[in-house]
Coordinates of C-alpha atoms in Angstrom, one line a residue:
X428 CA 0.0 0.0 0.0
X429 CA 1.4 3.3 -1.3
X430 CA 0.7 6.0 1.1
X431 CA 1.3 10.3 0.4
X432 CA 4.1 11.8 1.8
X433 CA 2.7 14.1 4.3
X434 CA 1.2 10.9 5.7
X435 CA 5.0 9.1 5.5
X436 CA 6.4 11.9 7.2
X437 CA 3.6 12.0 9.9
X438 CA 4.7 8.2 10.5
X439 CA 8.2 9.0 10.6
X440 CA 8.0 12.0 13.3
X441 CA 6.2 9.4 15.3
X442 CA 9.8 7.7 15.4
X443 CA 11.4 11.1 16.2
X444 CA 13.1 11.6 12.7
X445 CA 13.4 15.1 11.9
X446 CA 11.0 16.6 9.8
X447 CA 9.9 20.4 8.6
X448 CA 6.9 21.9 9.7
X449 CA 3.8 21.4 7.3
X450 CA -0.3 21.8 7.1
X451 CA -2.4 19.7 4.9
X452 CA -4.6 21.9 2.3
X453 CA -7.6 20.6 -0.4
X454 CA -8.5 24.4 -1.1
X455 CA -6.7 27.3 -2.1
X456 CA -8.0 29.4 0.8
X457 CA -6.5 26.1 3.3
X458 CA -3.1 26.6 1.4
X459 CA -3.3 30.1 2.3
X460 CA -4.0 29.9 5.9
X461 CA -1.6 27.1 6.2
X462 CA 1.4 29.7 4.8
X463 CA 0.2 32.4 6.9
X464 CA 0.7 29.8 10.1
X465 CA 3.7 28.3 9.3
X466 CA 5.1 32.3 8.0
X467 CA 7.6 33.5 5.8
X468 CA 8.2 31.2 2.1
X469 CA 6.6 28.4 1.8
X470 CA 6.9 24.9 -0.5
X471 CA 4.1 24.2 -1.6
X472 CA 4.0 20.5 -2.6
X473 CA 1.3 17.9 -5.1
X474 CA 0.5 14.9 -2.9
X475 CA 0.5 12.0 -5.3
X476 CA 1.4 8.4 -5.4
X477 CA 4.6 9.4 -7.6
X478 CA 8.2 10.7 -7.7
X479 CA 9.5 13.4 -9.9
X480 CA 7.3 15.6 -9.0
X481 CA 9.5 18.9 -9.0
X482 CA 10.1 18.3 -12.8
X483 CA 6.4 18.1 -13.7
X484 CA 6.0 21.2 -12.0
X485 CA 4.0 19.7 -8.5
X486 CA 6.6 21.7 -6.5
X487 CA 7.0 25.4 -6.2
X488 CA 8.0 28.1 -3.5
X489 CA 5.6 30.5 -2.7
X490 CA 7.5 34.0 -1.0
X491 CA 4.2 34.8 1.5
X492 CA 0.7 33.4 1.5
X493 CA -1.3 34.8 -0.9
X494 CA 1.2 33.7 -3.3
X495 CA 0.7 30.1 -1.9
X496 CA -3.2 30.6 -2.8
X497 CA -2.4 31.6 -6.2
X498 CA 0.0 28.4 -6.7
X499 CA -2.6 26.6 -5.1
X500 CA -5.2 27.6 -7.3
X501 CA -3.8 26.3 -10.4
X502 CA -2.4 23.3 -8.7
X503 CA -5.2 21.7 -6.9
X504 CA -7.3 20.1 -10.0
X505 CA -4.5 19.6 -12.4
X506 CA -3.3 16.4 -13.8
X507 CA 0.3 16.1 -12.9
X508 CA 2.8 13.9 -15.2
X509 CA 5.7 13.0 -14.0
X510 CA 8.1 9.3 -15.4
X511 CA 6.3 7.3 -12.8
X512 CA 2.5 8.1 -13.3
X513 CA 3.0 7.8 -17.6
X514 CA 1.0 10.0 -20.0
X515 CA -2.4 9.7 -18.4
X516 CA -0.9 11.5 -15.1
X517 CA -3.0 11.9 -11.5
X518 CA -5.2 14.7 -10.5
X519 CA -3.7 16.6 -7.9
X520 CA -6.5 16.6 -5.2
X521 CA -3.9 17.6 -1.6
X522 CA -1.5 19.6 -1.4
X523 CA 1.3 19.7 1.3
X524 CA 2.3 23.3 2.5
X525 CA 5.7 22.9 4.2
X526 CA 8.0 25.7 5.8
X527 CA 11.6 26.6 3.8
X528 CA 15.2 25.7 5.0
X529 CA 18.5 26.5 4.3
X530 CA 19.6 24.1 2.8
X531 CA 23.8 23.2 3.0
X532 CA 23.4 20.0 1.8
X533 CA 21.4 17.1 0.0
X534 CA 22.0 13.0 0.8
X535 CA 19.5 9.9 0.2
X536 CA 18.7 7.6 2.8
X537 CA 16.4 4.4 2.3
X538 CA 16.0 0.5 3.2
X539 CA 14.5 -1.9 0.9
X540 CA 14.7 -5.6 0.6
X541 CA 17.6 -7.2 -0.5
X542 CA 16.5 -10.3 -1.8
X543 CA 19.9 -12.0 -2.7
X544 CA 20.6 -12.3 1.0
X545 CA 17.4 -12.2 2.7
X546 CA 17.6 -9.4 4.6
X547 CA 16.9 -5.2 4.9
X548 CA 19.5 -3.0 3.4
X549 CA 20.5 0.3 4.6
X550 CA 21.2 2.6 1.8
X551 CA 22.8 6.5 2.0
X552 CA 24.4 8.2 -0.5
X553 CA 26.2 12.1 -0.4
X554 CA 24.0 12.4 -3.6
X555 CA 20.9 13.2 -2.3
X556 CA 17.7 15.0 -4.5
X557 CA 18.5 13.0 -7.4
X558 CA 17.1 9.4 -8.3
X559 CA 19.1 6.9 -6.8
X560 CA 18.8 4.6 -9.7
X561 CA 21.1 7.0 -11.6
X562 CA 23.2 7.1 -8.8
X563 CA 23.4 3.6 -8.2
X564 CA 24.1 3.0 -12.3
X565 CA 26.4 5.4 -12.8
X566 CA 29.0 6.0 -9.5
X567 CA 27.9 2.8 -7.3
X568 CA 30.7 3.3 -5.3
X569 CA 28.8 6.0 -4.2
X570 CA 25.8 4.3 -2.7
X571 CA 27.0 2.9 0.7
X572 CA 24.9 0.0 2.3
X573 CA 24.6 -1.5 5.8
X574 CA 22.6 -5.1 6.3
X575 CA 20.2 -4.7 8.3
X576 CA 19.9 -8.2 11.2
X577 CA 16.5 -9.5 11.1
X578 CA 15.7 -9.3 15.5
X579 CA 18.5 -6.5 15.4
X580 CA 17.5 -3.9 13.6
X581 CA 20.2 -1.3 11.7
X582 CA 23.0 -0.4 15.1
X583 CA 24.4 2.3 16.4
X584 CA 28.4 1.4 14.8
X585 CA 26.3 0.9 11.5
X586 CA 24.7 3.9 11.5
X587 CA 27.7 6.1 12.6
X588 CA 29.6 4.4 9.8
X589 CA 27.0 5.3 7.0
X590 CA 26.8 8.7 8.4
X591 CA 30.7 9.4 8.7
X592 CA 30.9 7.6 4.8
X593 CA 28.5 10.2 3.4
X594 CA 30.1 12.9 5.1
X595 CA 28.8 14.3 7.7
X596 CA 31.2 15.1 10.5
X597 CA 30.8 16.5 14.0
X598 CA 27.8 17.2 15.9
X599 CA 26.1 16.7 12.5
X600 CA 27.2 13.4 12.4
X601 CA 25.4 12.1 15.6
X602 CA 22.0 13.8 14.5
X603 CA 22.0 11.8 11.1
X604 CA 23.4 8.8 12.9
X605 CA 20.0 9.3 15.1
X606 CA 17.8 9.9 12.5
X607 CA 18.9 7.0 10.6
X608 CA 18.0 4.5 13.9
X609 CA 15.1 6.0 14.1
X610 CA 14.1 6.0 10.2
X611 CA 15.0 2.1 10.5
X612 CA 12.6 1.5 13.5
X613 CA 9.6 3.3 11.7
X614 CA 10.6 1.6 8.4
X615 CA 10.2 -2.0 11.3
X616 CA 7.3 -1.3 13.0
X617 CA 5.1 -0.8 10.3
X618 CA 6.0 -3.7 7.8
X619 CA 7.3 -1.5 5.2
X620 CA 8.3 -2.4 1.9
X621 CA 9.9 0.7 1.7
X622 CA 11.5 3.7 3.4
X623 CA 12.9 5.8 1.4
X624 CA 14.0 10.0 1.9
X625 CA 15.4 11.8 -0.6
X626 CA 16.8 14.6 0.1
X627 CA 17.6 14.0 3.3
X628 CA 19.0 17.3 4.2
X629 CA 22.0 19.0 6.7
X630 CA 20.5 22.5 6.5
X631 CA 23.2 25.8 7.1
X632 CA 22.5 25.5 11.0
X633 CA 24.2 22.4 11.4
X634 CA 20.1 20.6 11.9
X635 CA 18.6 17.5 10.0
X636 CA 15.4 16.9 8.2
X637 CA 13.4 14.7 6.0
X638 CA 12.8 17.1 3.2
X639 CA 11.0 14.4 1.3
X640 CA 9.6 11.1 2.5
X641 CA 8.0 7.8 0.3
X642 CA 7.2 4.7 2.3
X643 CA 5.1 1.7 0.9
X644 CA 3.5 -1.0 3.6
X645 CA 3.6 -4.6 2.8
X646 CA -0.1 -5.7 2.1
X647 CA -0.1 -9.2 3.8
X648 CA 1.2 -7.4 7.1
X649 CA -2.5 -5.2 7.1
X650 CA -3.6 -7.0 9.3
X651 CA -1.3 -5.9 12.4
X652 CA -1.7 -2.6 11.4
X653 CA -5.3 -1.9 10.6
X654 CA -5.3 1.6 12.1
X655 CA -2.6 2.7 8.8
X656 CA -5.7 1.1 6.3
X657 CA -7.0 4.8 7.3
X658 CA -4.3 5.9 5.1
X659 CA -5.0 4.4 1.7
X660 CA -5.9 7.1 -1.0
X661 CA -8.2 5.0 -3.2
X662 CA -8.3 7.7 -5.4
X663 CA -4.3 7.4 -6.6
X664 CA -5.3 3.5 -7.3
X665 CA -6.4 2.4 -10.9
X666 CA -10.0 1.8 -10.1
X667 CA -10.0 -1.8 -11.3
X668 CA -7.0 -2.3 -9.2
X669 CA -9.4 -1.5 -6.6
X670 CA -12.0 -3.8 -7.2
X671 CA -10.2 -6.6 -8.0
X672 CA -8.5 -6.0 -4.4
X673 CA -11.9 -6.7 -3.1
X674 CA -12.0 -10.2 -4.3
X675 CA -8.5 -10.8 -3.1
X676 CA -7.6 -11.2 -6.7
X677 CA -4.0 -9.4 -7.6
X678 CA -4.5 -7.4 -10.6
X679 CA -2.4 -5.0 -12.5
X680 CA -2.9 -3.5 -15.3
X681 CA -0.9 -3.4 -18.4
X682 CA -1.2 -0.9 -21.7
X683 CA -1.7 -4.2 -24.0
X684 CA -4.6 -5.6 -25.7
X685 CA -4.4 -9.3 -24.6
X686 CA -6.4 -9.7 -21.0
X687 CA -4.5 -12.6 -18.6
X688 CA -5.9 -15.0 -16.1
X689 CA -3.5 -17.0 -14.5
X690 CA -3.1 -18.7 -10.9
X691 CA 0.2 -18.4 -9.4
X692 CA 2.5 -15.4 -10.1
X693 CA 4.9 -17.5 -11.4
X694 CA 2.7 -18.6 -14.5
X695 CA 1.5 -15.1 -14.8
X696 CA 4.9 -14.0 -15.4
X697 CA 5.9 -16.8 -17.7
X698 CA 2.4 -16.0 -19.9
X699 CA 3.1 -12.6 -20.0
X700 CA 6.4 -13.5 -21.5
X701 CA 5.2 -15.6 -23.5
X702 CA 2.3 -13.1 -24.8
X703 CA 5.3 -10.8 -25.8
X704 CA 7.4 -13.8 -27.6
X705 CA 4.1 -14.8 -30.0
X706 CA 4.1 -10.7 -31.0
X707 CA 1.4 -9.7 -28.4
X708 CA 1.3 -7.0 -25.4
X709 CA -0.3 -8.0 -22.2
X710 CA -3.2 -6.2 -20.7
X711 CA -2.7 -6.8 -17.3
X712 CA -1.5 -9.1 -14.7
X713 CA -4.3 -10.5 -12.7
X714 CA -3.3 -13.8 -10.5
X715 CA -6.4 -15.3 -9.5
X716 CA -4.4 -17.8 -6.3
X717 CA -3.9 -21.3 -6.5
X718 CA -7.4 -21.4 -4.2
X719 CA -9.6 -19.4 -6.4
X720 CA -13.4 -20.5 -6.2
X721 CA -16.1 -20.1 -9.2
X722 CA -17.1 -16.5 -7.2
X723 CA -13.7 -15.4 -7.8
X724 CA -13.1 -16.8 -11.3
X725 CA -16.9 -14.7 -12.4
X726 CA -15.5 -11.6 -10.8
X727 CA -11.8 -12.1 -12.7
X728 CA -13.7 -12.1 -15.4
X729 CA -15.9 -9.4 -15.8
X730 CA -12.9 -7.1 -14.4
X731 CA -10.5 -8.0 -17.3
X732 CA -13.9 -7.1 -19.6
X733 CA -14.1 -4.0 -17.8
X734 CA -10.9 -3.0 -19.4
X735 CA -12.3 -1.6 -23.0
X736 CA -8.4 -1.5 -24.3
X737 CA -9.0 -5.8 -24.3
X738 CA -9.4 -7.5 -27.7
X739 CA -8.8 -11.0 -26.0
X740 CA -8.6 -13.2 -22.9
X741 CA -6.3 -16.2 -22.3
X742 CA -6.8 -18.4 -19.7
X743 CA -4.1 -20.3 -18.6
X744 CA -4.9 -22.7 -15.6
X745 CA -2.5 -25.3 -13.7
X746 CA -4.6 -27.2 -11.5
X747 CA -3.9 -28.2 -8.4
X748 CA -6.0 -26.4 -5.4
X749 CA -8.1 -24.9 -8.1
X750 CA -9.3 -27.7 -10.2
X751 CA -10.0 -27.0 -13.6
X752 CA -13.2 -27.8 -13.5
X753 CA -14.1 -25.3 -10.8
X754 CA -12.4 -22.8 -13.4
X755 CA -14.4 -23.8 -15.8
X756 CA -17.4 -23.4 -14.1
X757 CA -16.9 -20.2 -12.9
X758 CA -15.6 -19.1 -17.0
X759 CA -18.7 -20.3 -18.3
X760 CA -20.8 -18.7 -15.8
X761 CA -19.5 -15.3 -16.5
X762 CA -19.6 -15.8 -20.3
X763 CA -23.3 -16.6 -19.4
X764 CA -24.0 -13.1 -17.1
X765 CA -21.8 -10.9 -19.0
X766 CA -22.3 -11.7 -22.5
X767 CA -18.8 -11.8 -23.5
X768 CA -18.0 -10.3 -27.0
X769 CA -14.1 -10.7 -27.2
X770 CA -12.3 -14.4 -27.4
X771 CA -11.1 -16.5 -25.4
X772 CA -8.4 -19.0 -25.0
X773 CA -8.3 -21.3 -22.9
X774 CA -5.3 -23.2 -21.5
X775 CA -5.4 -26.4 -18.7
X776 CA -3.6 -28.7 -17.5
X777 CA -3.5 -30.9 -14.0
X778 CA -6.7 -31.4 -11.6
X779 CA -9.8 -32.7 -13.4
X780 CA -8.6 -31.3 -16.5
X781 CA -10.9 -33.5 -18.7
X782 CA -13.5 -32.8 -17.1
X783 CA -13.0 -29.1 -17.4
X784 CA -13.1 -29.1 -20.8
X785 CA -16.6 -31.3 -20.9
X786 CA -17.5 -28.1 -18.8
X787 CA -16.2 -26.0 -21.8
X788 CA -17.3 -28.0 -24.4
X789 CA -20.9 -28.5 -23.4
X790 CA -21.4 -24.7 -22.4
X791 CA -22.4 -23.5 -25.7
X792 CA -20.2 -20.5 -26.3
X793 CA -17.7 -20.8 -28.8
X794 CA -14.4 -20.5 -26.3
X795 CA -10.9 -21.8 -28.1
X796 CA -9.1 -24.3 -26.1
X797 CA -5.6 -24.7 -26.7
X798 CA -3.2 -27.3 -26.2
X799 CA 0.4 -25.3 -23.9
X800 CA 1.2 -22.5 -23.5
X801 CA 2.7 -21.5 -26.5
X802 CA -0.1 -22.7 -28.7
X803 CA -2.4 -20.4 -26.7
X804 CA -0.2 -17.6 -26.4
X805 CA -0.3 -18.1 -30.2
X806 CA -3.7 -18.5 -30.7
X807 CA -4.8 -15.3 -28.5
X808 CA -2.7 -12.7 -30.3
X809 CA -3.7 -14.1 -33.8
X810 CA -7.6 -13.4 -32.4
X811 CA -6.8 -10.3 -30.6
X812 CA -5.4 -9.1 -34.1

């Protein structure tokens, strides 16, 4: 679960990491009277579910408060684009209105998962306010990490060594070595999948602060933390992204024309792939589980129809816990209630898969059933053409 970053840094100051002062606005006249409280120039700042904000103009300092209304005015409403929401963009509906510092200094702290050894990773670099897959592809050297001990958490020596190696020095030294700690137990007690500030700043008084602050929370760990569901903006979701998380069906949509059903996200990968190779482009990815029912299977269904960019459907079913007949069941079904108009292809193997495609074959609809994976992959993007 993506959350803003006025919410991210509101967890963080929970953990005592350093963060500027800030007021929430949805109206002009609420950006306004959020400047005049805070005083002096402001930032005022697009909440949305994406980086690069700055460079599709969703950042700008106001000098007083009336010139935060004005920015305000044309902000609020507009559809922002940046490289990580694509052409279609997000209406800006919050805005963050955050004091000014002096800054002496950029650096980028995060943690993410490092998946080759198991564990958290620590990352800081002195190149801070840039993005740190640049940084890490171009000067690597420059990115220093610290493993993080699963029942430890990121220590004290650890810290004080990343904040010495990114330069920081003195008093300054110990307040970044602090913030660190304390960015490390928010980023723990929550479950996230990601903690990430950039800039993390050393401002001209020798202080500290989060200027900017992303964290994402690990879905299956909701429910230990159903007081942060609060914070879920369904309105920075893809609305069939939504509904499809009401099923508990893990959908993702895709810029292609060839809709996927598929349980296990192994498979879904491999026939995405495998879409691609036969000259297609995947719609989606939408993993129905490995214990789907015929409920599920009619609501899979009718949300890759929903998609009006879908010229075709493969199917492509190993089963095991969800026997292919229960998949069938629940496809015919929803051919039945929705009156499907695009094709489909059908692939099955494993449990009951004979008698799946009885259940096919004696439904009446013209469905195409194919025999692997590349022979429906095949099959689909000829159709969909």
């Amino acid at each position: 679960m993506k959350i803003h970053e006025y919410q991210a840094k509101a967890l963080l100051a929970k953990h005592n990491v350093p963060v500027p002062r800030g007021v929430v606005a949805t109206t002009p006249q609420e950006a306004e009277d959020a400047a005049k409280k805070i005083g002096g120039s402001v930032v005022v700042k697009a909440q949305i579910h994406a980086g690069g904000r700055g460079k599709g103009g969703g950042v700008k300092i106001a000098k007083d408060s009336s010139e935060a209304r004005a920015i305000a005015e044309k902000m609020l409403g507009m559809t922002l684009v940046t490289h990580q929401t694509g052409p279609e963009g997000r209406v800006v509906q919050r805005l963050l209105i955050e004091e000014t510092l002096p800054i002496a200094h950029e650096f980028y702290l995060g943690i993410v998962l490092d998946r080759a050894i198991g564990k958290n990773v620590f990352m800081a670099s002195a190149d801070g306010g840039v993005e740190i897959e640049e940084v890490a592809a171009k000067t690597p050297e420059r990115l220093l990490k610290e493993a993080i001990e699963p029942g430890l958490g990121l220590t004290a020596f650890q810290a004080r060594k990343l904040a010495f190696g990114i330069g920081f020095t003195g008093a300054a030294a110990n307040l970044a070595a602090s913030a660190m700690l304390a960015l490390a137990k928010a980023n723990d007690s929550i479950d996230a999948s990601l903690a990430e500030i950039n800039p993390f700043i050393l401002t001209k008084d020798e202080k500290v602060y989060a200027l900017d602050a992303k964290m994402n929370i690990d879905d299956n760990a909701m429910f230990r933390h159903k007081d942060l569901l609060e914070l879920r903006d369904l309105n920075e979701e893809d609305p069939l992204e939504v509904e499809a998380s009401k099923f508990g069906l893990n959908y993702i949509k895709l810029d292609g024309n060839v809709a996927c059903m598929v349980n296990g996200a192994g498979l879904a990968m491999a026939t995405m792939d495998i879409i691609k190779y036969a000259g297609g482009s995947p719609a989606n990815f939408l993993d129905v589980g490995g214990g789907a029912n015929a409920e599920q299977v009619k609501n899979a269904f009718r949300i890759l129809l929903s998609d009006p960019a879908v010229k075709a459907v493969l199917i492509n079913i190993f089963g095991g816990i969800l026997r292919c007949d229960t998949l069938a069941n629940g496809v015919v079904a929803a051919a039945r209630d929705l009156g499907i108009k695009v094709p489909v292809v059908i692939r099955m193997e494993g449990t009951n898969v004979e008698l799946g495609r009885q259940v096919l074959m004696d439904s009446g609809f013209n469905f195409t059933v194919a025999d692997g994976m590349r022979d429906a992959a095949e099959k689909v993007v000829g159709l969909a053409k």
